[in-house]
Coordinates of C-alpha atoms in Angstrom, one line a residue:
Chain A
M70 CA 17.7 -52.3 -7.7
A71 CA 14.3 -51.4 -6.7
S72 CA 11.5 -53.1 -8.5
S73 CA 7.9 -52.0 -8.0
I74 CA 5.2 -54.6 -8.3
S75 CA 1.8 -53.3 -7.6
L76 CA -1.2 -55.7 -7.5
S77 CA -4.5 -53.9 -7.3
I78 CA -7.9 -55.4 -6.8
P79 CA -10.3 -52.7 -7.9
L80 CA -13.9 -53.4 -7.0
C81 CA -15.5 -50.1 -8.0
P82 CA -15.6 -48.6 -11.4
P83 CA -13.1 -45.8 -11.9
S84 CA -14.3 -42.3 -12.1
N85 CA -12.8 -39.1 -13.3
S86 CA -11.2 -37.7 -10.3
L87 CA -9.5 -34.9 -12.1
S88 CA -12.8 -33.0 -12.5
T89 CA -13.0 -32.2 -8.8
S90 CA -10.0 -30.3 -7.7
L91 CA -9.0 -28.7 -4.4
S92 CA -10.4 -25.2 -4.2
P93 CA -7.8 -22.5 -3.9
S94 CA -9.5 -21.2 -0.9
H95 CA -7.6 -23.4 1.4
K96 CA -4.9 -20.8 1.3
P97 CA -6.0 -17.5 2.9
P98 CA -7.0 -15.0 0.4
F99 CA -4.7 -12.3 1.5
L100 CA -1.7 -14.5 0.8
Q101 CA -2.7 -14.9 -2.8
K102 CA -2.7 -11.1 -3.3
R103 CA 0.6 -10.7 -1.7
T104 CA 2.9 -13.2 -3.3
Q105 CA 3.7 -13.6 -6.9
L106 CA 3.5 -17.3 -6.3
S107 CA -0.3 -17.3 -6.3
G108 CA -0.2 -19.4 -9.4
F109 CA 1.9 -22.0 -7.8
P110 CA -0.5 -23.5 -5.3
L111 CA -3.0 -24.3 -8.1
R112 CA -0.3 -25.7 -10.4
A113 CA 1.2 -27.7 -7.6
Q114 CA -2.2 -29.2 -6.9
T115 CA -2.6 -30.4 -10.4
L116 CA 0.9 -31.8 -10.2
D117 CA -0.1 -33.5 -7.1
F118 CA -2.5 -35.8 -9.0
S119 CA 0.3 -37.1 -11.2
G120 CA 2.7 -37.0 -8.3
S121 CA 1.2 -39.9 -6.4
F122 CA 1.9 -43.6 -6.6
F123 CA -1.4 -44.3 -4.9
E124 CA -3.8 -45.5 -7.4
G125 CA -6.9 -45.7 -5.3
A126 CA -7.4 -42.1 -4.3
G127 CA -9.9 -39.5 -5.4
F128 CA -11.5 -36.5 -3.9
G129 CA -14.7 -35.6 -2.3
S130 CA -15.5 -38.6 -0.2
E131 CA -17.5 -37.8 2.9
D132 CA -16.7 -40.8 5.0
D133 CA -13.0 -41.2 5.0
P134 CA -10.2 -38.8 4.7
I135 CA -8.0 -39.3 1.7
T136 CA -4.4 -38.5 1.3
P137 CA -2.9 -38.5 -2.1
G138 CA 0.1 -40.7 -1.4
P139 CA 3.5 -39.2 -1.8
G140 CA 5.9 -40.6 -4.4
F141 CA 8.5 -43.1 -4.1
T142 CA 9.3 -41.7 -7.5
A143 CA 5.8 -40.6 -7.9
T144 CA 4.5 -41.0 -11.4
E145 CA 1.2 -42.9 -11.2
P146 CA -1.9 -40.8 -11.4
K147 CA -4.8 -41.3 -9.0
E148 CA -7.7 -42.9 -10.9
E149 CA -10.0 -44.9 -8.8
P150 CA -12.6 -43.4 -6.5
Q151 CA -12.9 -44.2 -2.8
C152 CA -15.8 -46.4 -2.0
P153 CA -15.3 -47.2 1.7
P154 CA -18.7 -47.7 3.3
G155 CA -17.6 -47.6 6.9
L156 CA -14.1 -48.7 6.2
R157 CA -11.0 -46.7 7.0
Q158 CA -7.8 -46.2 5.0
Y159 CA -4.6 -47.6 6.3
E160 CA -1.2 -48.4 5.1
T161 CA 1.4 -50.8 6.4
M162 CA 5.0 -50.7 5.8
A163 CA 6.8 -54.0 6.4
V164 CA 10.5 -54.6 6.3
L165 CA 11.4 -58.2 5.4
R166 CA 14.5 -60.2 5.7
P167 CA 16.8 -59.6 2.7
D168 CA 17.7 -63.2 2.2
M169 CA 14.2 -64.3 1.2
S170 CA 13.8 -65.8 -2.3
E171 CA 11.3 -64.4 -4.8
D172 CA 8.9 -67.3 -4.1
E173 CA 9.0 -66.8 -0.4
R174 CA 8.3 -63.1 -0.8
L175 CA 5.4 -63.8 -3.2
S176 CA 3.9 -66.3 -0.9
L177 CA 4.2 -64.0 2.0
T178 CA 2.5 -61.2 0.0
Q179 CA -0.3 -63.5 -0.9
K180 CA -0.7 -64.7 2.7
Y181 CA -1.1 -61.1 3.9
E182 CA -3.4 -60.2 1.1
E183 CA -5.6 -63.1 2.0
L184 CA -5.5 -62.2 5.6
L185 CA -6.6 -58.7 4.8
V186 CA -9.4 -59.7 2.5
A187 CA -10.6 -62.2 5.0
G188 CA -10.8 -59.4 7.5
G189 CA -12.9 -57.4 5.1
A190 CA -10.4 -55.2 3.2
M191 CA -10.9 -53.6 -0.1
Y192 CA -8.5 -52.0 -2.6
V193 CA -5.5 -54.0 -1.3
E194 CA -2.3 -52.9 -3.1
V195 CA 1.2 -54.0 -2.5
F196 CA 4.2 -51.9 -3.5
N197 CA 7.7 -53.4 -3.4
R198 CA 10.5 -51.0 -2.9
G199 CA 13.2 -53.6 -3.2
V200 CA 16.3 -54.2 -1.1
I201 CA 17.4 -51.1 0.6
P202 CA 20.2 -50.8 3.1
L203 CA 19.0 -50.0 6.6
A204 CA 20.1 -47.0 8.5
Y205 CA 21.1 -49.1 11.4
S206 CA 21.5 -52.8 12.0
I207 CA 18.5 -54.7 13.3
R208 CA 18.6 -57.9 15.4
K209 CA 15.7 -60.2 15.3
K210 CA 15.1 -63.5 17.1
N211 CA 13.7 -66.5 15.3
R212 CA 11.2 -68.9 16.6
A213 CA 14.1 -71.3 17.1
G214 CA 15.7 -68.8 19.4
E215 CA 18.6 -67.7 17.3
S216 CA 19.1 -64.0 16.6
N217 CA 20.3 -62.6 13.3
T218 CA 21.6 -59.2 12.5
Y219 CA 20.3 -57.6 9.3
L220 CA 21.8 -54.7 7.4
D221 CA 19.4 -54.7 4.4
G222 CA 15.8 -55.1 4.1
I223 CA 13.0 -55.6 1.6
Y224 CA 10.5 -52.8 2.0
L225 CA 6.9 -53.6 1.3
L226 CA 4.0 -51.2 1.4
F227 CA 0.4 -52.4 1.8
T228 CA -2.4 -49.9 1.3
Y229 CA -5.9 -50.9 1.9
F230 CA -9.3 -50.0 3.3
T231 CA -10.5 -52.2 6.1
K232 CA -12.5 -52.3 9.3
P233 CA -10.7 -51.0 12.3
E234 CA -11.1 -54.3 14.2
S235 CA -9.1 -56.3 11.8
I236 CA -6.0 -54.1 12.2
T237 CA -5.0 -55.7 15.5
I238 CA -5.0 -59.2 13.9
L239 CA -2.8 -58.0 11.1
E240 CA -0.4 -56.3 13.4
D241 CA -0.1 -59.4 15.6
T242 CA 0.6 -61.6 12.6
L243 CA 3.3 -59.2 11.4
L244 CA 4.9 -59.2 14.8
A245 CA 4.9 -63.0 15.1
D246 CA 6.2 -63.5 11.6
D247 CA 9.9 -64.4 11.5
N248 CA 10.4 -63.0 8.0
V249 CA 9.2 -59.6 8.9
I250 CA 11.9 -57.6 10.7
R251 CA 9.9 -54.5 11.4
S252 CA 6.4 -53.3 10.5
S253 CA 4.3 -50.2 11.1
T254 CA 0.7 -49.5 10.4
F255 CA -0.6 -46.0 9.9
K256 CA -4.0 -44.5 9.3
I257 CA -4.1 -42.3 6.3
R258 CA -5.4 -38.8 6.9
K259 CA -6.0 -36.0 4.5
R260 CA -3.9 -33.1 5.6
K261 CA -3.9 -29.6 4.4
Y262 CA -0.9 -27.4 4.8
Chain B
M1395 CA 1.7 -17.7 7.1
D1396 CA 3.3 -14.4 6.5
K1397 CA 3.8 -13.8 10.2
S1398 CA 6.0 -16.8 10.5
K1399 CA 8.3 -15.5 7.9
R1400 CA 8.7 -12.2 9.6
L1401 CA 9.2 -13.5 13.1
F1402 CA 12.8 -14.6 12.4
L1403 CA 14.0 -11.5 10.6
K1404 CA 16.0 -9.3 12.8
T1405 CA 17.4 -6.7 10.4
K1406 CA 15.6 -5.2 7.5
R1407 CA 17.5 -6.5 4.5
S1408 CA 16.1 -6.1 1.1
F1409 CA 16.8 -9.6 -0.2
R1410 CA 14.5 -11.6 -2.4
R1411 CA 12.4 -13.8 -0.2
R1412 CA 13.3 -17.4 -0.9
L1413 CA 10.7 -19.9 -1.8
P1414 CA 9.1 -21.8 1.0
P1415 CA 10.8 -25.2 1.4
I1416 CA 7.5 -27.1 1.3
Q1417 CA 5.2 -26.2 -1.5
S1418 CA 1.7 -27.5 -1.4
G1419 CA 2.5 -30.1 -4.0
D1420 CA 4.5 -32.5 -1.8
R1421 CA 2.9 -34.4 1.0
I1422 CA 4.8 -34.7 4.3
D1423 CA 5.2 -38.4 4.8
Y1424 CA 7.6 -40.8 6.2
K1425 CA 8.0 -42.4 2.8
N1426 CA 9.0 -39.1 1.1
M1427 CA 12.7 -39.3 1.8
S1428 CA 13.7 -36.6 -0.6
L1429 CA 11.6 -34.1 1.3
I1430 CA 12.4 -35.4 4.8
S1431 CA 16.1 -35.6 4.5
R1432 CA 16.2 -31.8 3.8
F1433 CA 15.3 -31.2 7.4
I1434 CA 17.8 -33.3 9.3
S1435 CA 21.3 -32.4 10.1
E1436 CA 24.5 -34.3 9.3
Q1437 CA 24.3 -36.2 12.4
G1438 CA 20.7 -37.1 11.8
K1439 CA 19.2 -34.6 14.3
I1440 CA 15.9 -32.9 13.5
L1441 CA 16.6 -29.2 12.7
S1442 CA 14.6 -26.5 14.4
R1443 CA 11.8 -24.6 12.9
R1444 CA 13.8 -21.5 12.8
V1445 CA 16.3 -23.1 10.5
N1446 CA 13.8 -24.9 8.4
R1447 CA 11.5 -21.8 7.9
L1448 CA 8.4 -23.9 8.1
T1449 CA 5.0 -23.2 9.7
L1450 CA 4.2 -24.8 13.0
K1451 CA 1.9 -27.3 11.4
Q1452 CA 4.5 -28.3 8.8
Q1453 CA 7.2 -28.6 11.4
R1454 CA 5.1 -30.9 13.6
L1455 CA 4.3 -33.1 10.7
I1456 CA 7.9 -33.2 9.6
T1457 CA 8.9 -34.2 13.1
I1458 CA 6.4 -37.0 13.2
A1459 CA 7.4 -38.2 9.8
I1460 CA 11.1 -38.2 10.7
K1461 CA 10.4 -40.2 13.8
Q1462 CA 8.3 -42.7 11.9
A1463 CA 11.1 -43.0 9.3
R1464 CA 13.6 -43.6 12.0
I1465 CA 11.6 -46.5 13.4
L1466 CA 11.4 -48.1 10.0
S1467 CA 15.1 -47.6 9.6
S1468 CA 14.9 -45.3 6.6
L1469 CA 16.7 -42.7 8.7
P1470 CA 19.3 -43.2 11.5
F1471 CA 18.7 -42.2 15.0
L1472 CA 22.3 -41.1 15.3
N1473 CA 25.0 -40.8 12.7
N1474 CA 28.3 -40.1 14.3
E1475 CA 30.7 -41.7 11.9
K1476 CA 31.7 -38.5 10.1
R1477 CA 32.3 -36.7 13.3
I1478 CA 34.8 -39.1 14.5
L1479 CA 36.8 -38.8 11.3
N1480 CA 36.9 -35.0 11.7
N1481 CA 38.2 -35.3 15.2
E1482 CA 40.9 -37.7 14.1
K1483 CA 42.1 -35.3 11.5
K1484 CA 42.6 -32.6 14.0
F1485 CA 44.9 -34.6 16.3

């Protein structure tokens, strides 16, 4: 049972991002003449707006590349604009222990949000994907020295804009945390295919 | 983009060209399991570009995404349970 809890802290007024759309010229013009699917790229781009769970994205920012996030089951449209003055867009996927209670999970979420905001993050959002069986078993050692084997995990996704320096602190905290089995931090780039 | 489709055609057969597996709507990402799992084999291996019919850029992004998903345990590194069953059936 996957529940999605998203907490967003918007700090900039939302703007209409649907007015600016990707120009069709990112496909080579000869391709459009050839295939009968020339209507598809345009339609797919408009679908792309609704096909993203990422609420904080818009188009046309000079500073940072934006990627419209792919769906888990992508239904939420992108509304809020990017206002990252010198900040970069990152996302962190963390896998937690499955036997954590609801309160523990919430407190952990809050702790990381505070850590992020203290490091100067904006637009912090947390998505909870629920308990998902892992593809392989993972062993993790506690502080006490005992090692447990896990076959399920709670997947959490943090998306935020922050300074590059505060990423190392976050990663170290995630590594040292006993409740987090595995974590990865990625920089979000806008990619054109 | 057209050249990549023609590279792997040996005989001139007049069949309808199938749709490209990745339209520009989807984003290639390690979270996008429905897209990613189309490009791995039964055993969890990454399929080649020839089989996937992707462009080079897309294939590289798919490879990176699959490897990221493997680290986060969304995908297995190796998946040899089914194979053992098949061997047992033979003997």
